[in-house]
Amino acid sequence: MPASVLEKRAAVGDVATVGYATLNGGTSGGSGGTVTTVTTLAALTSAVTGTAKKIVIISDTDCLKGQSLATLSSKLARTRQSLAQKDLERFGLTELAALVGVGLRVLDESNVIIRNVKISKVLASAGDAIGVQASHQVWLDHLDLSSDRDHDKDFYDGLLDLTHGVTGITVTNSKLYTHWKASLVGHSDSNGAEDTPITVTYAGNNWFNLNSRTPSFRFGHGHIFNNIFDNNNDGINTRDGTNQPLYATDAGFAVATGNDFGGASNTAPVGTFTKAPYSYTLLATSSVRASVTANAGQTLTF
């Protein structure tokens, strides 16, 4: 992977340099917009509405607890604790932001970046920890997403769900762990007309102590490289016409490249999607574990 994916030092103006988020004009966020600091959930919810470029800084995450969703209509939210960005706007959270019971949703937007945010224990009644729906050109980087496995599988929903025809999505350098249903791509077997165009890249992520959906694809194309997978009950699940170059189970197809499955074997039928439509550098499998362990999660400074 390029060095820019692995560096812990980051800037508010960083743009996506890996995966599907680099195509179709790229994913650059809304740098150059106004800066707003928020200390309450109500203020955050208000700050990420509208269409103007903006940077939202969350300065006190102790006030951002509960069971709720903040919906991004396009922005870079940025907090001394996490960072995200968007072209028309920018939503981001920078450095050590920890949202407990508060999820983020990107709905019907384009050119969004969310970086360095930690989210945990979002109840199913509130939604996913992060949900991206009907959106395009979204970069999700250095996330820390978790809950617990002390409850049944429907107590929480997904950690990172990408649905309703999303395209140009890149998920990098993130930790998804201690949860039942990690990451769903495509929400329904009957939604092929909308979901077949889905394009998602997962690179440099750490998946561990998960029951399922690591990730689970319906339709579309997924490129998953240089990830590590440990102590999960189910592998990458391809189904309903997915071509995904990686480890898989169920009735889809996969071409496995450059991942560390923690000693598990690849049992998926080989697919035909063998070349991603963008350039990237693949770490040797023997180097993946050290790199991902050192870099994945909420590790950035700005």
Short mmCIF file of C-alpha atoms in Angstrom, two decimals:
data_model
loop_
_atom_site.label_atom_id
_atom_site.label_comp_id
_atom_site.label_asym_id
_atom_site.label_seq_id
_atom_site.Cartn_x
_atom_site.Cartn_y
_atom_site.Cartn_z
CA MET A 1 0.00 0.00 0.00
CA PRO A 2 1.17 3.54 -0.57
CA ALA A 3 2.87 5.20 2.38
CA SER A 4 0.03 7.71 2.64
CA VAL A 5 -2.28 4.93 3.77
CA LEU A 6 0.04 3.89 6.57
CA GLU A 7 1.29 7.17 8.00
CA LYS A 8 -0.06 8.17 11.40
CA ARG A 9 0.46 11.87 10.72
CA ALA A 10 -2.45 13.39 8.81
CA ALA A 11 -3.73 16.73 7.56
CA VAL A 12 -7.22 18.13 7.36
CA GLY A 13 -6.79 18.49 3.61
CA ASP A 14 -5.87 14.86 2.92
CA VAL A 15 -7.64 13.22 -0.01
CA ALA A 16 -8.31 9.57 -0.80
CA THR A 17 -5.31 7.93 -2.47
CA VAL A 18 -6.40 4.29 -2.51
CA GLY A 19 -9.22 2.30 -4.05
CA TYR A 20 -12.54 3.10 -5.63
CA ALA A 21 -12.71 6.46 -3.82
CA THR A 22 -9.92 7.70 -6.12
CA LEU A 23 -12.00 7.24 -9.27
CA ASN A 24 -14.64 9.50 -10.84
CA GLY A 25 -12.90 12.72 -9.88
CA GLY A 26 -11.62 11.39 -6.56
CA THR A 27 -12.71 12.04 -2.99
CA SER A 28 -11.30 15.26 -1.62
CA GLY A 29 -13.62 16.49 1.07
CA GLY A 30 -14.60 20.09 1.64
CA SER A 31 -11.39 21.73 2.82
CA GLY A 32 -11.47 25.48 2.77
CA GLY A 33 -14.85 25.73 4.43
CA THR A 34 -15.81 27.39 7.69
CA VAL A 35 -14.75 25.84 11.00
CA THR A 36 -17.34 25.09 13.70
CA THR A 37 -16.68 23.64 17.15
CA VAL A 38 -19.42 21.59 18.81
CA THR A 39 -19.74 20.14 22.30
CA THR A 40 -23.23 18.59 22.21
CA LEU A 41 -25.05 16.08 20.04
CA ALA A 42 -27.64 18.70 19.10
CA ALA A 43 -24.90 21.03 17.93
CA LEU A 44 -23.22 18.24 15.93
CA THR A 45 -26.51 17.28 14.29
CA SER A 46 -27.11 20.90 13.32
CA ALA A 47 -23.56 21.46 12.13
CA VAL A 48 -23.59 18.63 9.60
CA THR A 49 -26.74 19.79 7.82
CA GLY A 50 -26.82 22.13 4.85
CA THR A 51 -24.74 22.35 1.70
CA ALA A 52 -21.91 24.79 2.51
CA LYS A 53 -18.32 23.64 2.93
CA LYS A 54 -17.44 23.29 6.58
CA ILE A 55 -15.18 21.75 9.16
CA VAL A 56 -16.88 20.64 12.37
CA ILE A 57 -14.66 20.19 15.41
CA ILE A 58 -16.03 18.06 18.26
CA SER A 59 -14.28 19.23 21.38
CA ASP A 60 -16.02 17.29 24.16
CA THR A 61 -17.12 13.77 23.32
CA ASP A 62 -18.39 13.19 26.86
CA CYS A 63 -21.41 15.20 25.72
CA LEU A 64 -21.88 13.01 22.66
CA LYS A 65 -23.45 9.96 24.20
CA GLY A 66 -26.90 8.44 23.95
CA GLN A 67 -28.67 6.50 21.24
CA SER A 68 -28.95 8.52 18.07
CA LEU A 69 -27.73 9.08 14.51
CA ALA A 70 -26.11 12.19 13.14
CA THR A 71 -26.87 12.33 9.42
CA LEU A 72 -24.27 13.87 7.15
CA SER A 73 -25.59 15.70 4.19
CA SER A 74 -22.07 16.23 2.97
CA LYS A 75 -19.31 17.58 5.16
CA LEU A 76 -16.04 17.32 6.87
CA ALA A 77 -16.63 16.99 10.47
CA ARG A 78 -13.53 17.39 12.39
CA THR A 79 -12.88 17.07 16.08
CA ARG A 80 -9.82 17.25 18.17
CA GLN A 81 -10.92 13.72 18.33
CA SER A 82 -11.73 12.63 14.74
CA LEU A 83 -11.96 13.71 11.10
CA ALA A 84 -14.19 13.38 8.09
CA GLN A 85 -14.65 15.44 4.98
CA LYS A 86 -16.88 16.18 2.06
CA ASP A 87 -16.71 18.20 -1.12
CA LEU A 88 -19.85 20.29 -0.92
CA GLU A 89 -19.15 20.18 2.74
CA ARG A 90 -16.87 18.36 5.00
CA PHE A 91 -17.65 16.24 7.99
CA GLY A 92 -14.80 14.99 10.04
CA LEU A 93 -13.70 14.08 13.51
CA THR A 94 -9.97 14.37 14.31
CA GLU A 95 -7.70 12.92 16.94
CA LEU A 96 -9.44 11.00 19.75
CA ALA A 97 -13.16 11.34 19.31
CA ALA A 98 -15.20 8.62 20.96
CA LEU A 99 -18.92 8.47 20.24
CA VAL A 100 -20.81 6.09 22.55
CA GLY A 101 -24.22 5.06 21.28
CA VAL A 102 -24.12 7.74 18.57
CA GLY A 103 -23.87 6.60 14.95
CA LEU A 104 -23.06 8.51 11.77
CA ARG A 105 -25.04 8.14 8.55
CA VAL A 106 -24.07 9.38 5.09
CA LEU A 107 -27.32 9.55 3.13
CA ASP A 108 -27.65 10.48 -0.56
CA GLU A 109 -24.38 12.42 -0.64
CA SER A 110 -21.17 12.57 -2.66
CA ASN A 111 -17.51 13.23 -1.79
CA VAL A 112 -17.45 12.56 1.95
CA ILE A 113 -14.51 11.64 4.17
CA ILE A 114 -14.77 10.38 7.75
CA ARG A 115 -11.48 9.77 9.57
CA ASN A 116 -10.14 8.89 12.99
CA VAL A 117 -13.44 8.42 14.75
CA LYS A 118 -14.23 5.82 17.43
CA ILE A 119 -17.84 4.63 17.73
CA SER A 120 -19.18 1.97 20.05
CA LYS A 121 -22.41 0.38 21.26
CA VAL A 122 -24.97 1.94 18.91
CA LEU A 123 -28.25 0.10 19.56
CA ALA A 124 -30.14 -1.40 16.62
CA SER A 125 -33.03 0.96 17.40
CA ALA A 126 -30.72 3.87 16.54
CA GLY A 127 -29.08 2.28 13.48
CA ASP A 128 -25.58 1.34 12.39
CA ALA A 129 -22.37 2.69 13.90
CA ILE A 130 -21.65 4.05 10.41
CA GLY A 131 -24.13 3.65 7.58
CA VAL A 132 -23.55 4.85 4.03
CA GLN A 133 -26.64 4.78 1.80
CA ALA A 134 -27.20 5.91 -1.79
CA SER A 135 -23.93 7.85 -1.68
CA HIS A 136 -20.84 8.05 -3.85
CA GLN A 137 -17.12 8.81 -3.42
CA VAL A 138 -16.79 8.19 0.31
CA TRP A 139 -13.51 7.56 2.12
CA LEU A 140 -13.70 5.96 5.58
CA ASP A 141 -10.30 5.90 7.24
CA HIS A 142 -8.79 5.07 10.64
CA LEU A 143 -12.10 4.12 12.24
CA ASP A 144 -12.45 2.19 15.50
CA LEU A 145 -15.84 0.43 15.51
CA SER A 146 -17.08 -2.03 18.14
CA SER A 147 -19.79 -3.01 20.59
CA ASP A 148 -19.87 -6.24 22.63
CA ARG A 149 -21.11 -9.80 22.20
CA ASP A 150 -22.91 -9.97 25.54
CA HIS A 151 -26.32 -9.59 23.90
CA ASP A 152 -28.09 -11.38 21.03
CA LYS A 153 -27.19 -10.62 17.42
CA ASP A 154 -29.99 -8.09 16.92
CA PHE A 155 -29.29 -5.94 19.99
CA TYR A 156 -26.91 -3.90 17.82
CA ASP A 157 -27.07 -3.54 14.04
CA GLY A 158 -24.05 -3.19 11.73
CA LEU A 159 -20.71 -1.58 12.46
CA LEU A 160 -20.23 -0.35 8.90
CA ASP A 161 -23.04 -0.96 6.40
CA LEU A 162 -22.79 0.20 2.76
CA THR A 163 -26.14 -0.07 0.98
CA HIS A 164 -28.53 1.24 -1.68
CA GLY A 165 -26.20 1.37 -4.66
CA VAL A 166 -23.19 3.07 -3.10
CA THR A 167 -20.19 3.51 -5.40
CA GLY A 168 -16.65 4.78 -5.05
CA ILE A 169 -16.29 3.64 -1.42
CA THR A 170 -12.89 3.05 0.22
CA VAL A 171 -12.45 1.72 3.78
CA THR A 172 -8.84 1.85 5.01
CA ASN A 173 -6.78 1.44 8.17
CA SER A 174 -9.75 0.63 10.40
CA LYS A 175 -10.54 -1.74 13.25
CA LEU A 176 -13.85 -3.61 13.34
CA TYR A 177 -14.14 -5.88 16.36
CA THR A 178 -16.18 -7.49 19.17
CA HIS A 179 -19.54 -7.39 17.44
CA TRP A 180 -22.07 -9.73 15.83
CA LYS A 181 -22.61 -8.25 12.34
CA ALA A 182 -19.63 -6.25 11.10
CA SER A 183 -20.05 -4.86 7.57
CA LEU A 184 -22.91 -5.48 5.16
CA VAL A 185 -22.58 -4.41 1.53
CA GLY A 186 -25.98 -4.46 -0.19
CA HIS A 187 -28.95 -4.86 2.12
CA SER A 188 -31.38 -7.19 0.32
CA ASP A 189 -31.40 -10.14 -2.08
CA SER A 190 -34.23 -8.41 -3.96
CA ASN A 191 -32.39 -5.11 -4.49
CA GLY A 192 -30.11 -6.14 -7.35
CA ALA A 193 -31.27 -3.44 -9.75
CA GLU A 194 -29.97 -0.74 -7.40
CA ASP A 195 -27.03 -2.63 -5.88
CA THR A 196 -25.29 -4.24 -8.86
CA PRO A 197 -23.20 -1.05 -9.48
CA ILE A 198 -21.78 -1.14 -5.91
CA THR A 199 -17.98 -0.67 -5.75
CA VAL A 200 -16.06 -0.94 -2.47
CA THR A 201 -12.39 -1.23 -1.50
CA TYR A 202 -11.26 -2.51 1.91
CA ALA A 203 -7.50 -2.13 2.54
CA GLY A 204 -5.34 -2.33 5.64
CA ASN A 205 -8.15 -3.16 8.06
CA ASN A 206 -8.15 -5.33 11.19
CA TRP A 207 -11.19 -7.62 11.64
CA PHE A 208 -11.36 -9.59 14.89
CA ASN A 209 -13.77 -11.20 17.37
CA LEU A 210 -16.68 -10.87 14.94
CA ASN A 211 -19.53 -13.29 14.36
CA SER A 212 -20.24 -12.55 10.70
CA ARG A 213 -20.14 -10.08 7.78
CA THR A 214 -16.41 -9.61 7.57
CA PRO A 215 -17.66 -8.25 5.18
CA SER A 216 -20.77 -9.72 3.50
CA PHE A 217 -21.39 -8.71 -0.12
CA ARG A 218 -24.59 -8.78 -2.11
CA PHE A 219 -24.02 -7.78 -5.74
CA GLY A 220 -21.40 -5.34 -6.92
CA HIS A 221 -17.61 -5.49 -6.92
CA GLY A 222 -15.44 -5.60 -3.82
CA HIS A 223 -11.66 -5.35 -3.69
CA ILE A 224 -10.23 -6.46 -0.33
CA PHE A 225 -6.48 -6.53 0.13
CA ASN A 226 -3.90 -6.41 2.91
CA ASN A 227 -6.42 -6.98 5.71
CA ILE A 228 -6.04 -9.28 8.71
CA PHE A 229 -8.79 -11.53 10.07
CA ASP A 230 -8.64 -13.15 13.53
CA ASN A 231 -11.06 -15.08 15.74
CA ASN A 232 -14.10 -14.52 13.54
CA ASN A 233 -16.95 -17.04 13.31
CA ASP A 234 -17.52 -16.46 9.59
CA GLY A 235 -15.34 -15.33 6.72
CA ILE A 236 -15.92 -12.89 3.90
CA ASN A 237 -19.28 -13.81 2.50
CA THR A 238 -20.00 -13.30 -1.20
CA ARG A 239 -23.51 -13.89 -2.47
CA ASP A 240 -25.94 -12.85 -5.18
CA GLY A 241 -23.68 -12.18 -8.10
CA THR A 242 -20.75 -10.58 -6.32
CA ASN A 243 -17.30 -10.61 -7.88
CA GLN A 244 -14.92 -10.02 -5.00
CA PRO A 245 -11.14 -10.59 -5.18
CA LEU A 246 -10.71 -12.12 -1.74
CA TYR A 247 -11.58 -14.91 0.63
CA ALA A 248 -15.24 -15.90 0.49
CA THR A 249 -17.93 -18.24 1.67
CA ASP A 250 -21.44 -18.97 0.34
CA ALA A 251 -22.55 -18.73 -3.27
CA GLY A 252 -20.42 -15.88 -4.59
CA PHE A 253 -16.98 -15.86 -6.19
CA ALA A 254 -13.61 -14.54 -5.05
CA VAL A 255 -9.98 -14.16 -6.03
CA ALA A 256 -7.89 -14.06 -2.84
CA THR A 257 -4.86 -11.73 -2.76
CA GLY A 258 -2.57 -10.42 -0.03
CA ASN A 259 -4.59 -11.01 3.12
CA ASP A 260 -3.79 -12.65 6.43
CA PHE A 261 -6.62 -14.96 7.46
CA GLY A 262 -5.07 -15.98 10.74
CA GLY A 263 -4.40 -19.49 9.50
CA ALA A 264 -7.85 -20.09 7.96
CA SER A 265 -8.13 -21.33 4.38
CA ASN A 266 -9.82 -19.86 1.32
CA THR A 267 -12.76 -22.04 0.26
CA ALA A 268 -14.48 -19.72 -2.21
CA PRO A 269 -14.99 -20.57 -5.87
CA VAL A 270 -12.61 -18.54 -8.01
CA GLY A 271 -14.23 -15.57 -9.74
CA THR A 272 -13.36 -13.56 -12.82
CA PHE A 273 -12.74 -10.16 -11.24
CA THR A 274 -8.94 -10.33 -11.12
CA LYS A 275 -7.83 -6.74 -11.70
CA ALA A 276 -8.98 -3.60 -9.92
CA PRO A 277 -9.61 -0.53 -12.13
CA TYR A 278 -7.00 1.59 -10.31
CA SER A 279 -3.34 1.28 -9.36
CA TYR A 280 -2.26 0.22 -5.87
CA THR A 281 0.71 -1.35 -4.15
CA LEU A 282 0.18 -4.76 -2.56
CA LEU A 283 2.10 -5.65 0.58
CA ALA A 284 3.45 -9.18 0.77
CA THR A 285 1.18 -11.33 2.90
CA SER A 286 4.04 -11.91 5.33
CA SER A 287 4.21 -8.15 6.01
CA VAL A 288 0.50 -7.47 6.38
CA ARG A 289 0.05 -8.36 10.06
CA ALA A 290 2.79 -6.08 11.37
CA SER A 291 1.66 -3.18 9.19
CA VAL A 292 -2.05 -3.40 9.98
CA THR A 293 -1.56 -4.01 13.69
CA ALA A 294 0.60 -0.91 13.96
CA ASN A 295 -1.60 1.40 11.91
CA ALA A 296 -5.26 0.40 11.96
CA GLY A 297 -7.74 2.23 14.17
CA GLN A 298 -7.93 5.68 15.68
CA THR A 299 -4.20 6.37 15.47
CA LEU A 300 -3.94 9.65 13.55
CA THR A 301 -2.72 13.01 14.74
CA PHE A 302 -3.37 16.24 12.86
#
